[in-house]
Coordinates of C-alpha atoms in Angstrom, one line a residue:
M238 CA 0.2 -0.3 0.4
S239 CA 1.7 3.1 -1.3
S240 CA 0.8 6.4 1.2
L241 CA 1.5 9.7 0.3
P242 CA 1.7 12.6 3.4
S243 CA -1.8 13.9 3.0
R244 CA -3.5 10.5 3.4
T245 CA -0.8 9.6 6.0
A246 CA -1.6 12.3 8.5
R247 CA -5.4 11.5 7.8
T248 CA -5.1 7.9 8.8
M249 CA -3.1 8.6 12.2
A250 CA -5.2 11.5 12.9
G251 CA -7.4 8.8 15.0
A252 CA -4.9 5.9 15.9
L253 CA -1.7 8.0 16.9
A254 CA -3.0 8.7 20.4
A255 CA -3.6 5.1 21.4
S256 CA -0.6 3.4 19.6
T257 CA 1.7 6.4 21.0
A258 CA 0.7 5.3 24.7
A259 CA 1.2 1.9 24.2
L260 CA 4.5 1.7 22.3
V261 CA 5.8 4.5 24.6
C262 CA 5.2 1.8 26.8
A263 CA 7.0 -1.1 25.3
G264 CA 9.8 1.0 25.1
L265 CA 28.6 4.7 -1.1
L266 CA 27.4 6.9 0.9
H267 CA 24.4 9.8 -0.2
P268 CA 23.3 12.4 2.8
V269 CA 19.7 12.0 3.0
P270 CA 18.2 15.2 4.0
A271 CA 15.9 16.0 7.0
A272 CA 14.1 18.8 8.5
A273 CA 16.5 21.3 11.1
A274 CA 15.4 20.9 14.5
P275 CA 15.5 24.2 17.0
S276 CA 18.4 25.0 18.8
G277 CA 19.2 22.6 21.5
Q278 CA 16.9 19.9 19.7
P279 CA 18.4 16.9 18.8
S280 CA 18.1 16.6 14.7
A281 CA 16.6 14.3 12.7
H282 CA 18.5 11.5 10.4
A283 CA 17.9 8.9 8.4
T284 CA 19.5 5.5 7.0
A285 CA 18.5 3.7 3.7
A286 CA 19.7 0.1 2.5
V287 CA 18.1 -1.1 -0.4
L288 CA 19.0 -4.8 -2.3
D289 CA 17.8 -5.3 -5.2
L290 CA 16.5 -8.8 -5.5
D291 CA 16.6 -9.0 -9.4
G292 CA 19.6 -6.9 -10.0
A293 CA 23.5 -7.9 -10.7
G294 CA 25.9 -8.3 -7.9
G295 CA 23.3 -9.1 -5.1
T296 CA 25.4 -5.9 -2.8
P297 CA 23.0 -3.7 -0.9
V298 CA 23.5 0.2 -1.8
L299 CA 23.8 2.5 1.8
H300 CA 22.2 5.4 2.0
G301 CA 23.7 7.7 4.7
E302 CA 25.7 6.6 8.0
D303 CA 25.1 2.9 8.6
R304 CA 25.0 3.6 12.8
A305 CA 22.8 1.8 15.5
Y306 CA 19.3 3.6 15.7
D307 CA 16.0 1.9 18.5
T308 CA 14.2 -1.1 16.9
A309 CA 10.7 0.1 18.2
S310 CA 8.2 -2.4 16.3
I311 CA 10.6 -3.8 13.3
V312 CA 12.2 -5.9 16.1
K313 CA 8.7 -8.0 15.8
V314 CA 10.0 -9.6 12.2
D315 CA 13.8 -10.5 13.9
I316 CA 11.3 -11.8 16.9
L317 CA 9.5 -14.1 14.9
A318 CA 12.4 -15.4 13.1
A319 CA 13.7 -16.5 16.2
L320 CA 10.9 -18.6 17.3
L321 CA 10.4 -19.9 13.7
L322 CA 13.7 -21.1 14.1
R323 CA 13.1 -22.5 17.5
A324 CA 10.1 -24.4 15.8
Q325 CA 12.5 -25.6 13.5
D326 CA 15.0 -27.1 15.5
A327 CA 12.5 -28.9 17.2
G328 CA 11.0 -30.6 13.9
R329 CA 7.4 -29.1 14.5
Q330 CA 5.6 -26.1 13.4
L331 CA 4.7 -22.8 15.4
T332 CA 1.7 -24.4 18.2
P333 CA -1.7 -22.3 17.9
W334 CA -0.6 -20.1 20.6
E335 CA 2.1 -19.3 19.0
R336 CA 0.1 -18.3 16.2
G337 CA -2.4 -16.4 17.9
R338 CA 0.7 -14.3 18.5
A339 CA 3.0 -13.8 16.0
E340 CA -0.2 -13.2 13.4
P341 CA -1.5 -10.0 15.8
M342 CA 2.3 -9.1 16.3
I343 CA 3.0 -8.5 12.9
R344 CA 0.0 -7.5 11.2
R345 CA -1.6 -4.9 14.2
S346 CA 1.6 -5.0 15.3
D347 CA 0.3 -5.8 18.6
N348 CA 2.6 -5.1 21.7
A349 CA 1.0 -7.5 23.9
A350 CA 1.6 -10.1 22.1
A351 CA 5.2 -8.8 20.8
D352 CA 6.2 -9.1 25.5
A353 CA 4.8 -12.6 25.1
L354 CA 6.8 -14.1 21.9
W355 CA 9.8 -12.1 23.6
R356 CA 10.0 -14.3 26.5
R357 CA 9.4 -17.1 24.4
I358 CA 12.6 -16.8 22.4
G359 CA 14.5 -16.0 25.4
R360 CA 14.6 -12.6 25.1
A361 CA 17.9 -10.7 24.3
P362 CA 19.6 -13.6 24.3
G363 CA 17.1 -15.8 21.8
L364 CA 17.6 -13.0 19.4
A365 CA 21.3 -13.2 19.7
A366 CA 21.3 -16.8 19.3
A367 CA 18.9 -16.4 15.9
N368 CA 20.6 -13.3 14.5
E369 CA 23.7 -15.1 14.4
R370 CA 22.6 -17.3 12.3
L371 CA 20.6 -15.4 10.1
G372 CA 23.6 -13.2 9.6
L373 CA 23.2 -10.2 11.5
T374 CA 26.1 -8.2 13.1
S375 CA 25.1 -5.0 14.5
T376 CA 21.9 -5.9 16.4
T377 CA 22.0 -6.2 19.9
G378 CA 18.5 -7.0 21.6
G379 CA 17.0 -4.4 24.5
P380 CA 17.4 -5.0 28.3
G381 CA 14.8 -7.1 30.1
G382 CA 11.5 -6.7 28.6
K383 CA 12.6 -3.8 26.2
W384 CA 12.4 -5.3 23.1
G385 CA 11.3 -1.7 21.2
L386 CA 15.3 -0.8 22.4
T387 CA 17.1 -3.3 20.5
R388 CA 19.4 -1.5 18.3
T389 CA 20.0 -2.2 14.9
T390 CA 21.7 -1.2 11.6
A391 CA 19.9 -0.6 8.2
S392 CA 22.5 -3.0 7.1
D393 CA 21.7 -5.7 9.2
Q394 CA 18.3 -5.4 8.7
I395 CA 18.9 -6.0 5.1
R396 CA 20.4 -9.6 6.6
L397 CA 17.0 -10.2 8.3
L398 CA 15.0 -9.3 5.1
R399 CA 16.9 -11.4 2.7
A400 CA 16.8 -14.0 5.4
V401 CA 13.2 -13.8 4.9
F402 CA 12.4 -12.7 1.1
D403 CA 15.8 -14.2 -1.0
T404 CA 16.4 -17.9 -1.7
Q405 CA 18.2 -20.2 0.9
G406 CA 19.7 -23.4 0.7
T407 CA 19.2 -26.5 3.1
V408 CA 18.1 -25.9 6.6
R409 CA 18.7 -28.5 8.9
A410 CA 18.3 -28.2 12.8
G411 CA 20.3 -26.4 15.0
S412 CA 22.1 -24.8 12.1
G413 CA 21.4 -22.2 8.9
G414 CA 18.3 -20.0 8.6
L415 CA 14.8 -20.0 7.7
D416 CA 13.3 -22.7 5.6
A417 CA 11.0 -22.8 2.6
R418 CA 7.9 -22.9 5.1
S419 CA 8.9 -20.3 7.7
R420 CA 9.8 -17.9 4.9
A421 CA 6.7 -18.5 3.3
Y422 CA 4.8 -17.5 6.8
V423 CA 7.0 -14.4 7.9
R424 CA 6.3 -13.3 4.3
D425 CA 2.3 -13.6 4.5
L426 CA 2.1 -12.3 7.7
M427 CA 4.2 -8.6 6.0
S428 CA 2.2 -9.1 3.0
R429 CA -1.1 -8.5 5.1
V430 CA -0.2 -5.8 7.9
V431 CA -3.4 -3.8 8.3
P432 CA -4.4 -0.5 6.2
E433 CA -3.1 2.1 8.6
Q434 CA 0.0 0.8 8.9
G435 CA 0.7 0.6 5.0
W436 CA 2.9 3.9 5.7
G437 CA 6.7 3.5 5.1
V438 CA 8.7 1.6 2.2
S439 CA 5.7 1.3 0.5
A440 CA 6.1 5.1 -0.7
A441 CA 8.8 4.0 -3.1
G442 CA 6.8 0.8 -4.9
T443 CA 4.8 1.2 -7.5
G444 CA 1.3 -0.3 -6.8
T445 CA 0.8 -2.8 -3.9
S446 CA 1.9 -6.3 -5.7
G447 CA 4.5 -8.3 -4.1
Q448 CA 4.7 -5.2 -1.1
A449 CA 5.4 -6.5 2.4
L450 CA 6.4 -4.8 5.5
K451 CA 6.9 -3.8 9.4
N452 CA 7.0 -0.5 10.5
G453 CA 7.8 0.8 14.2
W454 CA 8.0 3.9 16.0
L455 CA 8.6 5.0 19.5
E456 CA 8.5 8.5 21.0
R457 CA 11.9 8.8 23.3
N458 CA 11.3 9.4 27.5
T459 CA 14.2 11.6 27.5
T460 CA 13.7 13.8 24.7
G461 CA 10.5 13.8 23.6
R462 CA 11.5 13.0 19.6
W463 CA 10.5 10.0 17.8
D464 CA 12.1 7.2 16.3
V465 CA 10.2 5.9 12.9
N466 CA 11.2 2.9 11.4
S467 CA 9.8 1.2 7.8
V468 CA 11.5 -2.7 6.6
G469 CA 10.3 -4.4 3.7
R470 CA 10.0 -5.3 -0.1
V471 CA 8.6 -3.1 -2.9
T472 CA 8.5 -4.1 -6.7
V473 CA 9.7 -1.2 -9.2
K474 CA 9.4 -1.5 -12.6
G475 CA 9.3 -5.4 -12.4
H476 CA 12.1 -5.3 -9.4
R477 CA 11.6 -6.6 -6.3
Y478 CA 14.0 -4.4 -3.7
L479 CA 14.4 -4.9 -0.3
V480 CA 14.1 -1.6 1.3
A481 CA 15.1 -0.7 5.0
V482 CA 15.0 3.2 6.8
L483 CA 15.7 4.0 9.7
S484 CA 15.4 6.9 11.1
D485 CA 15.7 9.0 14.3
G486 CA 15.4 12.8 16.2
S487 CA 12.0 13.2 14.3
A488 CA 10.0 16.2 16.7
T489 CA 6.3 14.2 15.4
M490 CA 5.8 11.1 14.2
A491 CA 4.2 12.8 11.2
D492 CA 7.6 14.4 10.9
G493 CA 8.9 10.8 10.4
V494 CA 6.8 9.0 8.6
S495 CA 7.5 11.3 6.1
L496 CA 10.7 11.6 6.3
V497 CA 11.1 7.8 5.7
E498 CA 8.6 7.7 3.0
R499 CA 11.0 10.5 1.0
T500 CA 14.2 9.0 1.9
A501 CA 12.9 5.4 0.9
R502 CA 11.5 6.8 -2.3
A503 CA 15.0 8.8 -3.0
A504 CA 17.1 5.3 -2.1
V505 CA 15.1 3.5 -4.6
S506 CA 14.8 5.8 -7.8

């Protein structure tokens, strides 16, 4: 679902207050333009990484400084990947209990479901063990129950997206990445996020076919500034792109969404 700034503003108006309260509790380089912050306030920054799955080379292109950002709710894709690896190793599918939390966690960004599955995977140590298998090198799980304060880079998010959307080799219990069934499950959920959360990297795509994403947004208590992120797959002119845009320092959530969307469009174009 592609989202223009005006439509984004209208869509957020009704849901922003409730979402904010819930999420606050949860806790080759090119310059990326961002609105200037008032004196004494941190500036907004964004980093994008893009990989053309149908292009030559297979090397992501980075736009901005590849530093660490808070994940907010994009970590829910990583939590689900860790959960699926645990199920693979046990030679089973997800239980009804696990599925009953995985679906709202991705499709509606349900925080209570994420809390439960964060505990299920063993919190930060469990996430780290999964990420080692998935090839992530710069992601650190949040402290205690604060999964939203996991730190990651745009490059690591492309590695995670490749584990979901790219073709993998044979996977054996206890080693390797997600198998075909697990990858298809994550892709399906990411392609069916609720419409009001369809903003973000989708702005870089043409039409809704082939799009799948997960967004995250979090207001920091210390500064009142917003972390706004979006990761996923879009299709442009017949090419499938994996796109990760991470940002922080926006004055409002709407500002952060606008920054993420224009960064995504610039990075893919």
